[in-house]
Amino acid sequence: MRLVTVGCSGSFAGPASPASSYLVQVSAAEAAAAGHEERDWSVVLDLGNGSLGALQQFVDPLDLDAVALSHLHPDHFVDVCGLYVYLRYHPTRGSARTGVPSRLPVLGPVDTGARLDAAYGAEPGDGLAHELDVRTWEPGTAVAVGPLTLEPYRVFHPVEAYGVRVTGPSTLRPGERAVLAYTGDTDACDGVVELARDADLLLSEAAFHEGRDDAVERGIHLTGRRAGEVATAAGARRLVLTHLPAWNDPDRSRAEARDVYPGPVDVATTGAEFLL
């Protein structure tokens, strides 16, 4: 299983990165070894503004198996509208490779379908359901996508929001399973610690800085330090910080995390690849 950070800019697209989007893939060989169809499998976690363009550097959107949305702020979902156009009007849509669903599963919070239709400006009777099979997260209920298992955890944000725990075949430990925990947007809470429990990699937002953003009410974002505290409490083996706004200093975020977390800490950059 590999993770590619397609977009990692927090709250809006920055000069060096689109907004949040992360590609999780399992190779054909890994899928076959795990007893699933022998082909590459691809799931996208979030598809924020600007990310659809960057995603095409790593995978043809026609080959996606699912999109998982953490919540419905534009920097996490709005490029699904462009994806719909790609799927509906691409001239070779009918010849997409065998095994890809005819309607792409999109997992998200309650009212995801209505929110997508509104964002797109769909006319009555002509919504995005032509191409998208929108499904609602159910906390505690895992969703299988080929060799990948996705499980949502409620987290602490001003809107209905989820972290997603992804389990799949390990690239680094053949024959075993690896765990990726993606926080989405959250402040510290019990849910995000359980999400990250014993994860091989915790992909954690860290939009705030300690000392600078203290005046902002709690329940919105983590700092690098709070992300490190989550990783430590959960026993996560590796921490990757993401969702840093363009005005943040990544070195400061990394230093905050390292003050409280003894494991390896990275800051996500567009196109970075992590093997699990």
Short mmCIF file of C-alpha atoms in Angstrom, two decimals:
data_model
loop_
_atom_site.label_atom_id
_atom_site.label_comp_id
_atom_site.label_asym_id
_atom_site.label_seq_id
_atom_site.Cartn_x
_atom_site.Cartn_y
_atom_site.Cartn_z
CA MET A 1 0.00 0.00 0.00
CA ARG A 2 1.28 3.43 -0.86
CA LEU A 3 0.15 6.95 -0.01
CA VAL A 4 0.68 9.91 -2.36
CA THR A 5 0.02 13.42 -1.06
CA VAL A 6 -1.71 14.96 -4.08
CA GLY A 7 -2.66 18.18 -2.28
CA CYS A 8 -1.72 19.22 1.23
CA SER A 9 -2.39 22.95 1.55
CA GLY A 10 -4.68 23.86 4.43
CA SER A 11 -8.00 25.67 3.96
CA PHE A 12 -7.27 26.82 0.40
CA ALA A 13 -4.93 26.01 -2.47
CA GLY A 14 -1.47 27.47 -1.88
CA PRO A 15 1.25 28.51 -4.33
CA ALA A 16 3.00 25.14 -4.00
CA SER A 17 0.06 22.77 -3.52
CA PRO A 18 -3.64 22.22 -4.12
CA ALA A 19 -5.92 21.77 -1.14
CA SER A 20 -6.33 18.44 0.64
CA SER A 21 -6.27 15.24 -1.42
CA TYR A 22 -4.49 11.93 -0.80
CA LEU A 23 -4.22 8.93 -3.08
CA VAL A 24 -4.02 5.44 -1.56
CA GLN A 25 -3.06 2.62 -3.92
CA VAL A 26 -2.54 -1.12 -3.82
CA SER A 27 -0.61 -2.71 -6.68
CA ALA A 28 -2.00 -5.55 -8.77
CA ALA A 29 0.51 -7.97 -7.28
CA GLU A 30 -0.32 -6.95 -3.70
CA ALA A 31 -4.04 -7.23 -4.41
CA ALA A 32 -3.67 -10.72 -5.90
CA ALA A 33 -1.55 -11.89 -2.99
CA ALA A 34 -4.33 -10.72 -0.65
CA GLY A 35 -6.92 -12.71 -2.60
CA HIS A 36 -8.47 -9.87 -4.59
CA GLU A 37 -8.76 -9.07 -8.27
CA GLU A 38 -5.31 -8.72 -9.80
CA ARG A 39 -5.29 -5.08 -10.79
CA ASP A 40 -4.22 -1.77 -9.31
CA TRP A 41 -6.70 -0.34 -6.79
CA SER A 42 -6.97 3.41 -6.13
CA VAL A 43 -8.91 5.34 -3.49
CA VAL A 44 -8.80 9.11 -2.99
CA LEU A 45 -9.18 10.62 0.47
CA ASP A 46 -10.69 14.09 -0.06
CA LEU A 47 -10.63 16.11 -3.26
CA GLY A 48 -10.22 19.78 -2.34
CA ASN A 49 -9.95 22.76 -4.63
CA GLY A 50 -7.24 22.41 -7.26
CA SER A 51 -6.54 18.77 -6.52
CA LEU A 52 -8.21 17.12 -9.53
CA GLY A 53 -5.60 18.57 -11.86
CA ALA A 54 -2.72 17.34 -9.72
CA LEU A 55 -4.36 13.93 -9.24
CA GLN A 56 -4.06 13.24 -12.98
CA GLN A 57 -0.26 13.15 -12.60
CA PHE A 58 -0.61 9.98 -10.54
CA VAL A 59 -3.73 8.16 -11.76
CA ASP A 60 -6.33 8.44 -14.49
CA PRO A 61 -9.54 9.47 -12.70
CA LEU A 62 -11.36 6.87 -14.82
CA ASP A 63 -9.45 4.25 -12.83
CA LEU A 64 -10.56 5.35 -9.37
CA ASP A 65 -12.36 2.81 -7.22
CA ALA A 66 -13.76 5.21 -4.60
CA VAL A 67 -13.57 8.72 -3.17
CA ALA A 68 -13.76 9.12 0.62
CA LEU A 69 -14.67 12.58 1.93
CA SER A 70 -13.78 13.55 5.49
CA HIS A 71 -16.20 16.49 5.56
CA LEU A 72 -17.91 19.03 3.36
CA HIS A 73 -15.76 22.15 3.56
CA PRO A 74 -14.75 23.22 0.01
CA ASP A 75 -11.03 22.58 0.57
CA HIS A 76 -11.88 18.90 1.03
CA PHE A 77 -14.65 18.11 -1.45
CA VAL A 78 -15.29 20.72 -4.13
CA ASP A 79 -13.21 19.15 -6.92
CA VAL A 80 -15.60 16.20 -6.93
CA CYS A 81 -17.65 18.50 -9.19
CA GLY A 82 -14.86 18.50 -11.75
CA LEU A 83 -14.41 14.76 -11.33
CA TYR A 84 -18.07 14.32 -12.24
CA VAL A 85 -17.49 16.20 -15.49
CA TYR A 86 -14.44 14.04 -16.22
CA LEU A 87 -16.39 10.84 -15.66
CA ARG A 88 -19.51 11.87 -17.53
CA TYR A 89 -17.99 13.44 -20.64
CA HIS A 90 -14.59 11.78 -21.14
CA PRO A 91 -14.60 10.34 -24.69
CA THR A 92 -13.21 6.97 -23.59
CA ARG A 93 -15.38 6.55 -20.49
CA GLY A 94 -17.09 3.52 -22.02
CA SER A 95 -13.78 1.75 -22.57
CA ALA A 96 -12.44 2.14 -19.03
CA ARG A 97 -10.65 -0.95 -17.79
CA THR A 98 -12.55 -3.94 -16.47
CA GLY A 99 -13.44 -3.91 -12.79
CA VAL A 100 -13.92 -0.19 -12.24
CA PRO A 101 -17.46 0.55 -11.00
CA SER A 102 -19.85 2.11 -13.52
CA ARG A 103 -20.84 4.68 -10.89
CA LEU A 104 -17.97 5.80 -8.69
CA PRO A 105 -18.63 5.27 -4.96
CA VAL A 106 -18.32 8.52 -2.98
CA LEU A 107 -18.37 8.10 0.80
CA GLY A 108 -19.13 11.12 2.95
CA PRO A 109 -21.22 12.76 5.67
CA VAL A 110 -24.98 13.09 5.65
CA ASP A 111 -26.26 15.23 2.73
CA THR A 112 -23.11 14.73 0.64
CA GLY A 113 -25.21 14.13 -2.49
CA ALA A 114 -27.27 17.29 -2.02
CA ARG A 115 -24.16 19.34 -1.25
CA LEU A 116 -22.43 18.11 -4.41
CA ASP A 117 -25.49 18.89 -6.55
CA ALA A 118 -25.66 22.39 -5.06
CA ALA A 119 -21.95 23.05 -5.58
CA TYR A 120 -22.19 21.93 -9.19
CA GLY A 121 -25.41 23.87 -9.81
CA ALA A 122 -27.19 20.78 -11.08
CA GLU A 123 -30.62 21.23 -12.60
CA PRO A 124 -33.51 19.33 -10.97
CA GLY A 125 -33.50 15.75 -12.21
CA ASP A 126 -29.96 16.04 -13.56
CA GLY A 127 -27.82 15.58 -10.46
CA LEU A 128 -24.40 14.05 -10.10
CA ALA A 129 -25.91 10.64 -9.31
CA HIS A 130 -25.56 9.80 -13.03
CA GLU A 131 -21.89 9.07 -12.34
CA LEU A 132 -21.50 9.07 -8.55
CA ASP A 133 -22.83 6.48 -6.11
CA VAL A 134 -22.97 8.63 -2.97
CA ARG A 135 -23.04 6.74 0.33
CA THR A 136 -23.18 8.00 3.92
CA TRP A 137 -20.54 7.16 6.49
CA GLU A 138 -21.75 5.13 9.45
CA PRO A 139 -19.38 5.40 12.44
CA GLY A 140 -18.15 1.97 13.44
CA THR A 141 -19.04 0.45 10.09
CA ALA A 142 -16.14 -0.42 7.81
CA VAL A 143 -16.39 -0.21 4.01
CA ALA A 144 -14.49 -2.65 1.79
CA VAL A 145 -13.00 -1.40 -1.47
CA GLY A 146 -11.23 -4.42 -2.95
CA PRO A 147 -8.16 -5.09 -0.79
CA LEU A 148 -8.67 -1.86 1.19
CA THR A 149 -10.87 -1.39 4.24
CA LEU A 150 -12.03 2.13 5.14
CA GLU A 151 -13.44 2.89 8.60
CA PRO A 152 -14.78 6.32 9.61
CA TYR A 153 -14.27 7.91 13.05
CA ARG A 154 -16.12 11.03 14.19
CA VAL A 155 -13.72 13.85 14.98
CA PHE A 156 -13.91 17.37 16.47
CA HIS A 157 -14.63 20.07 13.85
CA PRO A 158 -17.38 22.69 13.44
CA VAL A 159 -19.22 20.52 10.89
CA GLU A 160 -19.90 16.78 10.71
CA ALA A 161 -16.40 15.42 10.14
CA TYR A 162 -14.61 12.09 10.05
CA GLY A 163 -11.14 10.72 10.14
CA VAL A 164 -10.62 7.65 7.97
CA ARG A 165 -8.63 4.56 8.98
CA VAL A 166 -7.43 2.66 5.92
CA THR A 167 -6.19 -0.92 6.20
CA GLY A 168 -4.61 -2.74 3.27
CA PRO A 169 -1.80 -5.06 2.14
CA SER A 170 1.58 -3.94 3.43
CA THR A 171 4.27 -3.15 0.88
CA LEU A 172 7.03 -3.12 3.51
CA ARG A 173 5.86 -6.33 5.23
CA PRO A 174 4.58 -8.69 2.51
CA GLY A 175 1.78 -10.90 3.71
CA GLU A 176 0.79 -8.52 6.49
CA ARG A 177 -1.69 -5.63 6.74
CA ALA A 178 -0.74 -1.98 7.16
CA VAL A 179 -2.78 0.87 8.67
CA LEU A 180 -2.99 4.47 7.50
CA ALA A 181 -4.90 6.87 9.76
CA TYR A 182 -6.04 10.15 8.16
CA THR A 183 -7.45 12.75 10.53
CA GLY A 184 -9.29 14.98 8.09
CA ASP A 185 -9.82 18.26 9.96
CA THR A 186 -10.08 18.02 13.75
CA ASP A 187 -8.95 19.28 17.09
CA ALA A 188 -7.76 16.86 19.75
CA CYS A 189 -10.47 14.41 20.83
CA ASP A 190 -10.94 10.79 21.85
CA GLY A 191 -12.07 9.90 18.33
CA VAL A 192 -8.84 10.96 16.65
CA VAL A 193 -6.75 9.01 19.18
CA GLU A 194 -8.77 5.85 18.51
CA LEU A 195 -8.49 6.49 14.77
CA ALA A 196 -4.69 6.58 15.07
CA ARG A 197 -4.33 3.63 17.47
CA ASP A 198 -1.18 1.64 16.50
CA ALA A 199 -1.25 3.05 12.95
CA ASP A 200 1.78 2.55 10.76
CA LEU A 201 1.37 6.13 9.56
CA LEU A 202 -0.72 8.95 11.00
CA LEU A 203 -1.50 11.59 8.36
CA SER A 204 -2.52 14.45 10.60
CA GLU A 205 -3.67 17.95 9.93
CA ALA A 206 -1.70 20.68 11.75
CA ALA A 207 -3.23 23.94 10.57
CA PHE A 208 -2.58 25.96 13.73
CA HIS A 209 0.62 27.10 15.48
CA GLU A 210 1.05 27.00 19.22
CA GLY A 211 1.05 30.49 20.71
CA ARG A 212 -0.21 32.20 17.55
CA ASP A 213 -3.65 30.67 17.19
CA ASP A 214 -4.52 30.31 20.88
CA ALA A 215 -7.14 33.05 20.57
CA VAL A 216 -9.09 30.97 18.06
CA GLU A 217 -11.77 28.81 19.68
CA ARG A 218 -11.02 25.14 20.16
CA GLY A 219 -12.70 22.47 18.09
CA ILE A 220 -11.32 23.52 14.71
CA HIS A 221 -7.72 22.39 14.06
CA LEU A 222 -4.70 20.71 15.57
CA THR A 223 -1.30 22.30 16.05
CA GLY A 224 1.90 20.41 15.34
CA ARG A 225 2.21 19.83 19.07
CA ARG A 226 -1.32 18.49 19.45
CA ALA A 227 -0.81 16.24 16.43
CA GLY A 228 2.32 14.91 18.13
CA GLU A 229 0.39 14.33 21.34
CA VAL A 230 -2.24 12.36 19.42
CA ALA A 231 0.45 10.25 17.75
CA THR A 232 2.11 9.55 21.10
CA ALA A 233 -1.14 8.67 22.89
CA ALA A 234 -2.18 6.37 20.04
CA GLY A 235 1.18 4.65 19.61
CA ALA A 236 1.37 5.60 15.92
CA ARG A 237 4.67 4.55 14.34
CA ARG A 238 5.13 7.54 12.02
CA LEU A 239 3.65 11.03 11.81
CA VAL A 240 3.15 13.07 8.64
CA LEU A 241 1.81 16.60 9.13
CA THR A 242 -0.46 18.06 6.47
CA HIS A 243 -3.12 20.73 5.86
CA LEU A 244 -0.70 23.57 6.63
CA PRO A 245 -1.97 26.91 5.29
CA ALA A 246 0.38 28.75 2.94
CA TRP A 247 1.32 31.24 5.70
CA ASN A 248 2.51 28.53 8.11
CA ASP A 249 6.17 27.69 8.72
CA PRO A 250 6.50 23.91 8.19
CA ASP A 251 9.70 23.78 10.25
CA ARG A 252 7.83 25.26 13.20
CA SER A 253 5.04 22.70 12.85
CA ARG A 254 7.58 19.87 12.66
CA ALA A 255 9.45 21.17 15.73
CA GLU A 256 6.22 21.41 17.73
CA ALA A 257 5.45 17.76 16.96
CA ARG A 258 8.97 16.57 17.74
CA ASP A 259 8.80 18.16 21.19
CA VAL A 260 6.18 15.59 22.24
CA TYR A 261 6.46 12.68 19.79
CA PRO A 262 9.59 10.47 19.69
CA GLY A 263 8.95 8.85 16.29
CA PRO A 264 9.76 10.08 12.78
CA VAL A 265 7.98 13.29 11.73
CA ASP A 266 7.58 14.57 8.18
CA VAL A 267 5.67 17.46 6.64
CA ALA A 268 3.68 16.51 3.54
CA THR A 269 4.57 18.04 0.19
CA THR A 270 2.76 17.64 -3.11
CA GLY A 271 3.76 14.42 -4.83
CA ALA A 272 5.47 12.89 -1.80
CA GLU A 273 5.11 9.11 -1.61
CA PHE A 274 5.01 6.99 1.52
CA LEU A 275 5.12 3.19 1.52
CA LEU A 276 3.37 1.33 4.31
#
